[in-house]
PDB file of C-alpha atoms and ligand atoms in Angstrom:
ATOM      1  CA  UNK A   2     172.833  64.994 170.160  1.00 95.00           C
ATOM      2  CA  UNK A   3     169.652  66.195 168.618  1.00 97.00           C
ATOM      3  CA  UNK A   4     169.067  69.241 166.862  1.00 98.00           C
ATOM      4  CA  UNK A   5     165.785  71.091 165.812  1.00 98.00           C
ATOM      5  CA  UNK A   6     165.528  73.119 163.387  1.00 98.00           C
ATOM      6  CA  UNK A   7     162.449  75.439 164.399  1.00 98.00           C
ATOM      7  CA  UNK A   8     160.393  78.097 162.511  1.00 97.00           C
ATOM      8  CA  UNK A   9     160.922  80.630 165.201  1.00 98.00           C
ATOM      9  CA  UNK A  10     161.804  81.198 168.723  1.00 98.00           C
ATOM     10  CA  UNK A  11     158.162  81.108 170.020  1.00 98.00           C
ATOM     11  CA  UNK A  12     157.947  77.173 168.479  1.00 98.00           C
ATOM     12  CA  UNK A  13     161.470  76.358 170.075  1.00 98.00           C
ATOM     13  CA  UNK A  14     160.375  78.017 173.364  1.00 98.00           C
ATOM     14  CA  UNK A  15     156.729  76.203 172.851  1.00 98.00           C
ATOM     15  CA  UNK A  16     158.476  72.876 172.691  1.00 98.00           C
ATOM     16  CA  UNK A  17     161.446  73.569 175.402  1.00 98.00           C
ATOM     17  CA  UNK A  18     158.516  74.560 178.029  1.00 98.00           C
ATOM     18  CA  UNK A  19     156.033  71.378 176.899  1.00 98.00           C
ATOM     19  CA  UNK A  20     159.015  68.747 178.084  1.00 98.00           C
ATOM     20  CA  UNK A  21     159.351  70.679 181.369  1.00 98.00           C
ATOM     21  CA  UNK A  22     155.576  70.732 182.242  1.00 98.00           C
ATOM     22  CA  UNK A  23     155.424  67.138 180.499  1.00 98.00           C
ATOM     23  CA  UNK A  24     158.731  66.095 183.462  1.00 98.00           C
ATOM     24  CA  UNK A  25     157.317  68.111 186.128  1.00 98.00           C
ATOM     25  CA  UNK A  26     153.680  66.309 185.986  1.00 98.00           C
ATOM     26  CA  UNK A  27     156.284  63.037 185.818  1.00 98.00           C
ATOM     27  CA  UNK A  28     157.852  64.474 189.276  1.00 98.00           C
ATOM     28  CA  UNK A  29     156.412  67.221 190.868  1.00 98.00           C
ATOM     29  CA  UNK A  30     159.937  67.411 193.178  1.00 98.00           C
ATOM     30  CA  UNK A  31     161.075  68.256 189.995  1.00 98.00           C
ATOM     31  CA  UNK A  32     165.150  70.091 189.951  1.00 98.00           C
ATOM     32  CA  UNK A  33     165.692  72.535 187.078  1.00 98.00           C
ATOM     33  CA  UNK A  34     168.922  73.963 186.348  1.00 98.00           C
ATOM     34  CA  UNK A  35     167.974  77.239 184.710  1.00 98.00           C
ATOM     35  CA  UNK A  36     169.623  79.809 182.739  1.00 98.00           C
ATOM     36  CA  UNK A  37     169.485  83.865 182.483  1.00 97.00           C
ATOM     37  CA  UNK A  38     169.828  85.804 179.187  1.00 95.00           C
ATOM     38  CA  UNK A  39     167.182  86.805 176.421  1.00 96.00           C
ATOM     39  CA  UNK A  40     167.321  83.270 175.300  1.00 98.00           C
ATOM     40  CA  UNK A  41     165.142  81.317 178.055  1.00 98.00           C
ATOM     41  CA  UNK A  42     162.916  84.386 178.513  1.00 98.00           C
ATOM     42  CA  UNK A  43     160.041  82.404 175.990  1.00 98.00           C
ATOM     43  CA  UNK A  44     160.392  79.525 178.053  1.00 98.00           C
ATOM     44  CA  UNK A  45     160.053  81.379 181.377  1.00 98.00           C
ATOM     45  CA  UNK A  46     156.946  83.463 180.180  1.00 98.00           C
ATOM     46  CA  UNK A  47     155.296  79.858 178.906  1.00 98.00           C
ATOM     47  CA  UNK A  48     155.734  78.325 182.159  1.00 98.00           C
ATOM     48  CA  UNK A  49     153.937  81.563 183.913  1.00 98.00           C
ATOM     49  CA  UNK A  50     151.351  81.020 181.636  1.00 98.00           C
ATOM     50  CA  UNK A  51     150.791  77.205 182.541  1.00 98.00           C
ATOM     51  CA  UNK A  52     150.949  78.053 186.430  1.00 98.00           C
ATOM     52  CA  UNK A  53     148.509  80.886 185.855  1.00 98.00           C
ATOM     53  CA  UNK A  54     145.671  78.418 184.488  1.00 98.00           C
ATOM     54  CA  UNK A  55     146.197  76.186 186.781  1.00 97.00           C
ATOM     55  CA  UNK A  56     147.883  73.141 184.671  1.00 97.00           C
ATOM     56  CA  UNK A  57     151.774  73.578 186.528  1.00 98.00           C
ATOM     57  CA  UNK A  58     152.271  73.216 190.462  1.00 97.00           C
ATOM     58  CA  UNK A  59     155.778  74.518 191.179  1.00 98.00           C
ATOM     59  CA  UNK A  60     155.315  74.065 195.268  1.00 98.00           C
ATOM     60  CA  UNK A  61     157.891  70.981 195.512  1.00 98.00           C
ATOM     61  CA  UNK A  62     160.031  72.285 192.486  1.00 98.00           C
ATOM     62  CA  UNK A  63     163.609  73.061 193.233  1.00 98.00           C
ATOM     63  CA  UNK A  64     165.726  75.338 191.133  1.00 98.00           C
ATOM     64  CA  UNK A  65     169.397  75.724 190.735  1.00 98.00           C
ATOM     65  CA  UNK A  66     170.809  78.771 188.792  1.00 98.00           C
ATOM     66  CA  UNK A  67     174.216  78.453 186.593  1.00 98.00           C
ATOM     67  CA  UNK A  68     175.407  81.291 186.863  1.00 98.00           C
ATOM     68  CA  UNK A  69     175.379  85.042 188.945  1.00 98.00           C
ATOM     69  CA  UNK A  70     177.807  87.912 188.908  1.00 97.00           C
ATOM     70  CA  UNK A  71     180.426  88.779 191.414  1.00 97.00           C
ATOM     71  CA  UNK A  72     179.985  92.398 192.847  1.00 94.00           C
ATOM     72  CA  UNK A  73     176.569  93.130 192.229  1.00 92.00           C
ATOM     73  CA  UNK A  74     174.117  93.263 195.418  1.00 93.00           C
ATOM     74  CA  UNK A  75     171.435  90.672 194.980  1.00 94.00           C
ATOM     75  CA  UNK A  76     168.495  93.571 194.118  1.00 94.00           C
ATOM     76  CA  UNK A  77     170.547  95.262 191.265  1.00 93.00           C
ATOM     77  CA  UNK A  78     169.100  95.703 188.145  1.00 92.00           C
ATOM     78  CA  UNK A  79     171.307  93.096 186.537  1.00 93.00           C
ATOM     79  CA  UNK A  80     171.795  90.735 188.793  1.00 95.00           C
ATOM     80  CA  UNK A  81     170.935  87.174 187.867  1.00 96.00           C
ATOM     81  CA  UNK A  82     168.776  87.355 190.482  1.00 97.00           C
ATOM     82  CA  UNK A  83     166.301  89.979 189.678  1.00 97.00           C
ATOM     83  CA  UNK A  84     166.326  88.041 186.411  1.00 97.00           C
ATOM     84  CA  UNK A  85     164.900  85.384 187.508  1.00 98.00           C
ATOM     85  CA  UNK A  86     162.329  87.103 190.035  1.00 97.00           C
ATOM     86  CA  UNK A  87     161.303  88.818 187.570  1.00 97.00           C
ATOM     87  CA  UNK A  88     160.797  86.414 185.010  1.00 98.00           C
ATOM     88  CA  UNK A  89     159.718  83.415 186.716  1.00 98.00           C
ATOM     89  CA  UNK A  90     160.145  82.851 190.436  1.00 98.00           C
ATOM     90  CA  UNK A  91     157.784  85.858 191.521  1.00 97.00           C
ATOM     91  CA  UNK A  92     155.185  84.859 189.567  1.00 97.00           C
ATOM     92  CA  UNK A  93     155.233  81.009 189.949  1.00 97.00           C
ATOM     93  CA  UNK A  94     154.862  81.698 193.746  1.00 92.00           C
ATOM     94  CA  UNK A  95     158.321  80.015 194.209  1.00 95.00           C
ATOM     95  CA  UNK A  96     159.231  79.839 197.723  1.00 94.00           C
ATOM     96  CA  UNK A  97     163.546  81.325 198.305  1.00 93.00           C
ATOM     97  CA  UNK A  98     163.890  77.831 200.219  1.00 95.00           C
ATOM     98  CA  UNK A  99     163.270  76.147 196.570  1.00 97.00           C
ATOM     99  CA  UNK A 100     165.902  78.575 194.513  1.00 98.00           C
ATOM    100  CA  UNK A 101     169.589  78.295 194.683  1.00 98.00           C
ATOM    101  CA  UNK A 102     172.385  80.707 193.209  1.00 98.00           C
ATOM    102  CA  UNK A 103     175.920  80.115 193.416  1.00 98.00           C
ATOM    103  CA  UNK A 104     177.498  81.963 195.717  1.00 98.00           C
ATOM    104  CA  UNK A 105     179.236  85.324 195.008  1.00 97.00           C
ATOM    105  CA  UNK A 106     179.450  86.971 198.558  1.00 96.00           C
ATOM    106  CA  UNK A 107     181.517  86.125 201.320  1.00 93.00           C
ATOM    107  CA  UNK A 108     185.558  85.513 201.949  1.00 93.00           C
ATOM    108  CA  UNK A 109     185.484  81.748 200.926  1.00 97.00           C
ATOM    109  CA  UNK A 110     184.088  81.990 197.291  1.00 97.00           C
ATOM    110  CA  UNK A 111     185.514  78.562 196.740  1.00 97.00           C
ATOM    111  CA  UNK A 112     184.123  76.617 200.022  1.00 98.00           C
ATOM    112  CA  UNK A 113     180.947  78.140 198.583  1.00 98.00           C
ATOM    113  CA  UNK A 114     180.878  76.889 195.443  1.00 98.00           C
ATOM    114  CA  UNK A 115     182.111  73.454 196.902  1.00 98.00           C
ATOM    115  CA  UNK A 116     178.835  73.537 199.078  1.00 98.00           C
ATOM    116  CA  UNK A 117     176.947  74.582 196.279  1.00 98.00           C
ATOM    117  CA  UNK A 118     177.737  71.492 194.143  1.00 98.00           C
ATOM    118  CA  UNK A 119     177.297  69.800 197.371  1.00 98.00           C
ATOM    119  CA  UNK A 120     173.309  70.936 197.673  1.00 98.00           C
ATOM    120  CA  UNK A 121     172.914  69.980 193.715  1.00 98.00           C
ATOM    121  CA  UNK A 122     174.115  66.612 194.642  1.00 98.00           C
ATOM    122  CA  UNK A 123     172.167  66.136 197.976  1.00 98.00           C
ATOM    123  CA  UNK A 124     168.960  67.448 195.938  1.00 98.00           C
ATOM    124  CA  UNK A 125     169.137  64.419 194.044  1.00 98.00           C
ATOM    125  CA  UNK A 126     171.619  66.318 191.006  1.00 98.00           C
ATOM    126  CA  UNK A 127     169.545  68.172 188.384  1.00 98.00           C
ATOM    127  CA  UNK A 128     166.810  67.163 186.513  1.00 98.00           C
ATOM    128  CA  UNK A 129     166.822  69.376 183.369  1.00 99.00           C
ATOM    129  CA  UNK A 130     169.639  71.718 182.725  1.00 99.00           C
ATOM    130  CA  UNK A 131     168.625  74.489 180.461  1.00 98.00           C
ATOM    131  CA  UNK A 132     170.950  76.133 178.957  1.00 98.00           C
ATOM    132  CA  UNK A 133     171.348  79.051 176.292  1.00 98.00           C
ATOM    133  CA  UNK A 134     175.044  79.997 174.707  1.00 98.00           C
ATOM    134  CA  UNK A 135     177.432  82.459 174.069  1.00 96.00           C
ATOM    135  CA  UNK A 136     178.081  84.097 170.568  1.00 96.00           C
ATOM    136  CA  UNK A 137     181.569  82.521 171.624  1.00 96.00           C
ATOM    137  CA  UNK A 138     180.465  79.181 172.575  1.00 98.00           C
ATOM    138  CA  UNK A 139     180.442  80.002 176.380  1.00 98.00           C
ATOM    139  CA  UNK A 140     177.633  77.775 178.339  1.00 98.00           C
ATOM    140  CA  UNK A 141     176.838  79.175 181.818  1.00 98.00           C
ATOM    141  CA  UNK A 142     179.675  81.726 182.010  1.00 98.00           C
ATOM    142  CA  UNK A 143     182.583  78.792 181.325  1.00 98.00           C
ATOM    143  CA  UNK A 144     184.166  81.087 178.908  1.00 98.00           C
ATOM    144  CA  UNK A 145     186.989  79.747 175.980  1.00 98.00           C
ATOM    145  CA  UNK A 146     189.536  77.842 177.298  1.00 98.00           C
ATOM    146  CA  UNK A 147     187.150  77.003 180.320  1.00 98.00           C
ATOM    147  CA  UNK A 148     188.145  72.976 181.217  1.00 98.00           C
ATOM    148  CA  UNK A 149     186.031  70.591 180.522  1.00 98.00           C
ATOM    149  CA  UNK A 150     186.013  68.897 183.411  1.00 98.00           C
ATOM    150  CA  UNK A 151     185.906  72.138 185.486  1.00 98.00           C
ATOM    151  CA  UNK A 152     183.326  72.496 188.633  1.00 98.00           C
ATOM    152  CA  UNK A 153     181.112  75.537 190.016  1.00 98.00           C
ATOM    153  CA  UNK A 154     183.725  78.448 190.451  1.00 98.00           C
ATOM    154  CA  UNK A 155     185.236  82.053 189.864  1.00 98.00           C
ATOM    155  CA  UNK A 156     185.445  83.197 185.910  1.00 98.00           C
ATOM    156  CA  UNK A 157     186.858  85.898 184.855  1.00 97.00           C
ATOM    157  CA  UNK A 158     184.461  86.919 181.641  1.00 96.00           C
ATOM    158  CA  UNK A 159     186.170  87.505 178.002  1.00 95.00           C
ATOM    159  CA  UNK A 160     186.322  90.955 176.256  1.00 94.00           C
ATOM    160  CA  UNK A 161     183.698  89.455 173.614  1.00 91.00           C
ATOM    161  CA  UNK A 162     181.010  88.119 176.516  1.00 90.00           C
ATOM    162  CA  UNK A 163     181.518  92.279 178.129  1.00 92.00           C
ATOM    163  CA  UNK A 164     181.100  93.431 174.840  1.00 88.00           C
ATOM    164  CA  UNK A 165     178.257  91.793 174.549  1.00 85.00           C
ATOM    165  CA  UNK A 166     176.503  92.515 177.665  1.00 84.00           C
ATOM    166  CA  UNK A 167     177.598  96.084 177.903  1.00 82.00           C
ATOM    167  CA  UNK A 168     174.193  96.950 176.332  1.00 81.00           C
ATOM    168  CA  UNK A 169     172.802  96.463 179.583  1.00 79.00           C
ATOM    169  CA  UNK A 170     174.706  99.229 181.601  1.00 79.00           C
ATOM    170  CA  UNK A 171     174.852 102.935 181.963  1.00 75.00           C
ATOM    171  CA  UNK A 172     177.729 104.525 179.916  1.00 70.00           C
ATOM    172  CA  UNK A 173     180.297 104.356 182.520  1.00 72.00           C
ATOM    173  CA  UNK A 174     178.929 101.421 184.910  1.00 76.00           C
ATOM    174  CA  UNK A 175     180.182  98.648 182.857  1.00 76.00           C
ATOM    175  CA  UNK A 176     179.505  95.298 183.320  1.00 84.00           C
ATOM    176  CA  UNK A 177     180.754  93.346 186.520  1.00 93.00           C
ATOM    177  CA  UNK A 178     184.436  91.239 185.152  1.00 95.00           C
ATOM    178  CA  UNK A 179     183.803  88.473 187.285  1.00 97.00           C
ATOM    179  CA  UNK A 180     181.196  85.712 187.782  1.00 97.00           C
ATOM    180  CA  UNK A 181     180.386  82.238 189.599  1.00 98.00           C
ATOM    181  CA  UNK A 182     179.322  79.555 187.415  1.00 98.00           C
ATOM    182  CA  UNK A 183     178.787  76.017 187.060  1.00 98.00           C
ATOM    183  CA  UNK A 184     181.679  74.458 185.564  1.00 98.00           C
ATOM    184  CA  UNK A 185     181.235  72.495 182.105  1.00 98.00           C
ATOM    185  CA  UNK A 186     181.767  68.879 184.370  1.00 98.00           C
ATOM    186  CA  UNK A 187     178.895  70.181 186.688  1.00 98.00           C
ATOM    187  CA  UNK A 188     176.740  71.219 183.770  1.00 98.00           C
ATOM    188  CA  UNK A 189     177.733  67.642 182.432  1.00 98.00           C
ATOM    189  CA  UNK A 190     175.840  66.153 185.523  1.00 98.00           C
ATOM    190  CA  UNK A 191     172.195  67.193 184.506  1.00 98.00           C
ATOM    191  CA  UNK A 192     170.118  64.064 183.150  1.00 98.00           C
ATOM    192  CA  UNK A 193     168.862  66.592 180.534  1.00 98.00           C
ATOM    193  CA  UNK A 194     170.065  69.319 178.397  1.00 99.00           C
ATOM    194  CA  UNK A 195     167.915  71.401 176.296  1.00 99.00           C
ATOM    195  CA  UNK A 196     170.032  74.521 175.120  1.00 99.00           C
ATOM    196  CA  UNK A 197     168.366  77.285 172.614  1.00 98.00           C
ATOM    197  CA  UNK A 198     169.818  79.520 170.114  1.00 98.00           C
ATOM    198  CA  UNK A 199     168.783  82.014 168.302  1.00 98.00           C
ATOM    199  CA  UNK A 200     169.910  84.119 165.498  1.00 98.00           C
ATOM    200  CA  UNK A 201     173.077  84.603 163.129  1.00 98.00           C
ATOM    201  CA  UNK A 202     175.451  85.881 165.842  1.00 97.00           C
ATOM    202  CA  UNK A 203     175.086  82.506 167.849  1.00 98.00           C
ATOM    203  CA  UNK A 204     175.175  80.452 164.493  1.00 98.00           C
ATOM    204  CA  UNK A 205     179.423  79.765 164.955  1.00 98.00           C
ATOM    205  CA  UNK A 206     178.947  78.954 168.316  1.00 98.00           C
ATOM    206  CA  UNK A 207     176.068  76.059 167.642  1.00 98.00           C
ATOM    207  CA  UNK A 208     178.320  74.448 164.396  1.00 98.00           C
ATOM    208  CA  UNK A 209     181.126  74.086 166.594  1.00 98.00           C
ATOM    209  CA  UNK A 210     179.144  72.851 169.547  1.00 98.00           C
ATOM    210  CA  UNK A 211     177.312  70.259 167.351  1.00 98.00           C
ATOM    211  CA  UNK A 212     179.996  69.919 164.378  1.00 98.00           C
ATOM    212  CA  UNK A 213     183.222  70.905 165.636  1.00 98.00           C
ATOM    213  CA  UNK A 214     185.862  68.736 167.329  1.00 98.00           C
ATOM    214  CA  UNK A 215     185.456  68.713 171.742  1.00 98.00           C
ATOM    215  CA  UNK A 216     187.398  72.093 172.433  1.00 98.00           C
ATOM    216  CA  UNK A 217     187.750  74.249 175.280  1.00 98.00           C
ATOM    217  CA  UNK A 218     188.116  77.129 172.701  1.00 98.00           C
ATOM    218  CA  UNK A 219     184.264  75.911 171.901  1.00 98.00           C
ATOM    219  CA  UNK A 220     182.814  75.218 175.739  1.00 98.00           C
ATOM    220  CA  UNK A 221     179.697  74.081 174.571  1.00 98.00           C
ATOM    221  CA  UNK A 222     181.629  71.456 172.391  1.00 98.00           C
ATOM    222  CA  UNK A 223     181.477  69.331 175.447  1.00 98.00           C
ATOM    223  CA  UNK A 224     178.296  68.530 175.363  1.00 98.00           C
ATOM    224  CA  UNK A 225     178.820  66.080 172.269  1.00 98.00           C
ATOM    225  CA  UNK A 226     179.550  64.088 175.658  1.00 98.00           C
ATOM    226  CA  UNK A 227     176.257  64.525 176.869  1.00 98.00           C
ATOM    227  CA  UNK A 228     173.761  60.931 176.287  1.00 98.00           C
ATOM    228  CA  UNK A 229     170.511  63.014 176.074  1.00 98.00           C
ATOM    229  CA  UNK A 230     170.981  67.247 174.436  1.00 98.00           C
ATOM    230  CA  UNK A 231     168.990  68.810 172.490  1.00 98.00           C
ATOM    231  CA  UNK A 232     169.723  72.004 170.722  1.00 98.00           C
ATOM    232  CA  UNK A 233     166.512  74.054 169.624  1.00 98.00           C
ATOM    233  CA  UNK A 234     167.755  76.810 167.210  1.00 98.00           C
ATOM    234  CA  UNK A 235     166.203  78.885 164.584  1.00 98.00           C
ATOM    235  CA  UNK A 236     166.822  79.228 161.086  1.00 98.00           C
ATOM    236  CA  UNK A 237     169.579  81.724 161.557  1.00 98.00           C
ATOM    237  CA  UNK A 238     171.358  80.080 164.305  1.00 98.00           C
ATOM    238  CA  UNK A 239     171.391  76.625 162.235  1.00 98.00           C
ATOM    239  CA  UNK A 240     172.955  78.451 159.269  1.00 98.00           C
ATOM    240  CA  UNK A 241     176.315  77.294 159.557  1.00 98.00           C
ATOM    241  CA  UNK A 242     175.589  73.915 160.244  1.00 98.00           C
ATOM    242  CA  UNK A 243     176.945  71.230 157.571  1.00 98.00           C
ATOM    243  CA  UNK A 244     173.940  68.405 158.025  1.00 98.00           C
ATOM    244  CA  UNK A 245     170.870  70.595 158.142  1.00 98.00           C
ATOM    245  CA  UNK A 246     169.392  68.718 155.798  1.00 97.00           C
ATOM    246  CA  UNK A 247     170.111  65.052 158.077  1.00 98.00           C
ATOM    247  CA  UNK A 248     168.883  66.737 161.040  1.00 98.00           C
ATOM    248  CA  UNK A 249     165.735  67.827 159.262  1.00 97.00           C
ATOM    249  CA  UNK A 250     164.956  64.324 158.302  1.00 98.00           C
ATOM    250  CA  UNK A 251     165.569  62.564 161.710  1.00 97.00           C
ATOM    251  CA  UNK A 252     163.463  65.117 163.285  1.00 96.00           C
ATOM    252  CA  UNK A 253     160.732  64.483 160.650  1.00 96.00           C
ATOM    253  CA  UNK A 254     161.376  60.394 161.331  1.00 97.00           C
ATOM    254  CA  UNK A 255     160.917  61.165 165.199  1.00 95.00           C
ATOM    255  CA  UNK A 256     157.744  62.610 164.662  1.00 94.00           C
ATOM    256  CA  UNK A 257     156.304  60.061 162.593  1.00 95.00           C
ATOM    257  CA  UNK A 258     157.612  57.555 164.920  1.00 94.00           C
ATOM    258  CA  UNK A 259     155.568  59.354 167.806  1.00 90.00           C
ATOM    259  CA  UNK A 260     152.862  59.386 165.208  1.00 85.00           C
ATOM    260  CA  UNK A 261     152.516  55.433 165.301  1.00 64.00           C
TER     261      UNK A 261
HETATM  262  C1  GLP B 320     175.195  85.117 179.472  1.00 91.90           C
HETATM  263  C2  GLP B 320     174.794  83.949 180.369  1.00 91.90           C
HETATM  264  C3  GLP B 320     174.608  82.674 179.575  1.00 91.90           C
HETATM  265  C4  GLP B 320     173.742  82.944 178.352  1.00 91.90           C
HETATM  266  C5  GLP B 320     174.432  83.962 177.474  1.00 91.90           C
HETATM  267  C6  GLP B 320     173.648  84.277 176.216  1.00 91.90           C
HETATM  268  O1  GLP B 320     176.543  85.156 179.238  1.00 91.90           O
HETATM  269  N1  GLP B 320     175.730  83.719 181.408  1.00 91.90           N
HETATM  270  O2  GLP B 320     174.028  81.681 180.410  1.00 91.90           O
HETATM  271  O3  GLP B 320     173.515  81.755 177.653  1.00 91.90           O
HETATM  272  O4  GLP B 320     174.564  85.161 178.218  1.00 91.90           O
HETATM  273  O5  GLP B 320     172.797  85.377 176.422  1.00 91.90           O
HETATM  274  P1  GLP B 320     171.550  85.687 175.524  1.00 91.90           P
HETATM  275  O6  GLP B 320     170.577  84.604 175.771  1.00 91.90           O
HETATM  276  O7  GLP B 320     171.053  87.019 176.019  1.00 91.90           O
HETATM  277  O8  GLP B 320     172.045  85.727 174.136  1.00 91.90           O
END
């Protein structure tokens, strides 16, 4: 597991966006796994950016989101799908062939989400998984208690991750209960994880994903499991942690080892 410590949210998203542009010259059939929330938004907005003067070509790209909510029509406000139209796919020119969601309509939510982790697998799995987290260690929307083996699925969400959306409902809408997600095994798959954090309220959550013992209280503790994560967290979000200093110093050793 790596961790870097950055000087703010623009260098972590700066750095998360440079080794997706850096893998998708590598393989332009590149397949993301991408992620909704505040978090990513930096990331999003840099890879605009890159496809606006002409250094990223998204054509053969294919995406696969972790996560959408169960009862909201695909061009509400908050769906995770007018997220990610808005942030990214519009504007990249992605083609709806290229973009997957997990499935929340239909009678047979869980032949769906069996087909969907089909499609990852027949696309070759995923690529680069990024992921943000929870104030209580939730990754995707596997909430506490979420297994850790557990595939694409129904979850109900926890009182903390509806308090914590609610700001982004009308007084008396409320946020949907229910969402499909990738499981924690699923999220597993990806070759490469690069999960940001930011700020004091996510600082519990990234000591016991990096520090803490593997828990299903602590979802994103499972990814201690993971060959190749890196978290990218600011100064308030790597607060908590108990080897700042170490993790300082191997970064630093990295660099000058890139330097040679
Ligand atoms: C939601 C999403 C997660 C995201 C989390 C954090 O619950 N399902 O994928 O990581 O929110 O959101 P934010 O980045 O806004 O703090």
């Amino acid at each position: 597991m790596r961790v870097i410590e950055c000087d703010s949210q623009d260098q972590a998203a700066e750095l998360v966006a440079a080794e997706i542009l850096a893998a998708l010259a590598r393989k332009p059939d590149l397949v993301l796994g991408l992620a909704t929330g505040s978090t990513p938004i930096g990331v999003y907005e840099r890879l605009v950016a890159a496809h606006r003067a002409g250094r990223a070509d998204f054509t053969r790209v294919r995406t696969f989101n972790l996560d959408e909510y169960i009862g909201l029509p695909a061009a509400h406000e908050q769906s995770y799908r007018t997220f990610m139209k808005r942030h990214l796919f519009d504007a990249i020119g992605i083609r709806p062939g290229q973009v997957h969601f997990p499935p929340v309509e239909g009678n047979d939510l869980a032949a769906a989400c069996a087909a969907y982790e089909l499609t990852i697998k027949n696309t070759g799995g995923i690529d680069i998984q990024l992921l943000g987290v929870g104030s209580n260690g939730h990754i995707g929307f596997n909430e506490p208690t979420s297994s850790l083996a557990s595939r694409t699925r129904v979850k109900t969400l926890t009182d903390k991750t509806l308090g914590d959306n609610a700001r982004f409902y009308a007084s008396g809408e409320g946020p949907p209960q229910m969402a499909v997600t990738m499981g924690v095994g699923t999220i597993l798959e990806a070759r490469r994880i690069l999960l940001q954090s930011f700020g004091t309220k996510k600082a519990q959550a990234v000591h016991a994903a990096v520090e803490g013992p593997i828990s299903s209280f602590w979802p994103a503790s499972a990814l201690q499991l993971h060959p190749d994560v890196t978290f990218f967290v600011d100064a308030e979000s790597a607060s908590l942690l108990s080897m700042r200093d170490y993790y300082r110093r191997v970064r630093a050793n990295e660099l000058r080892l890139r330097g040679r």
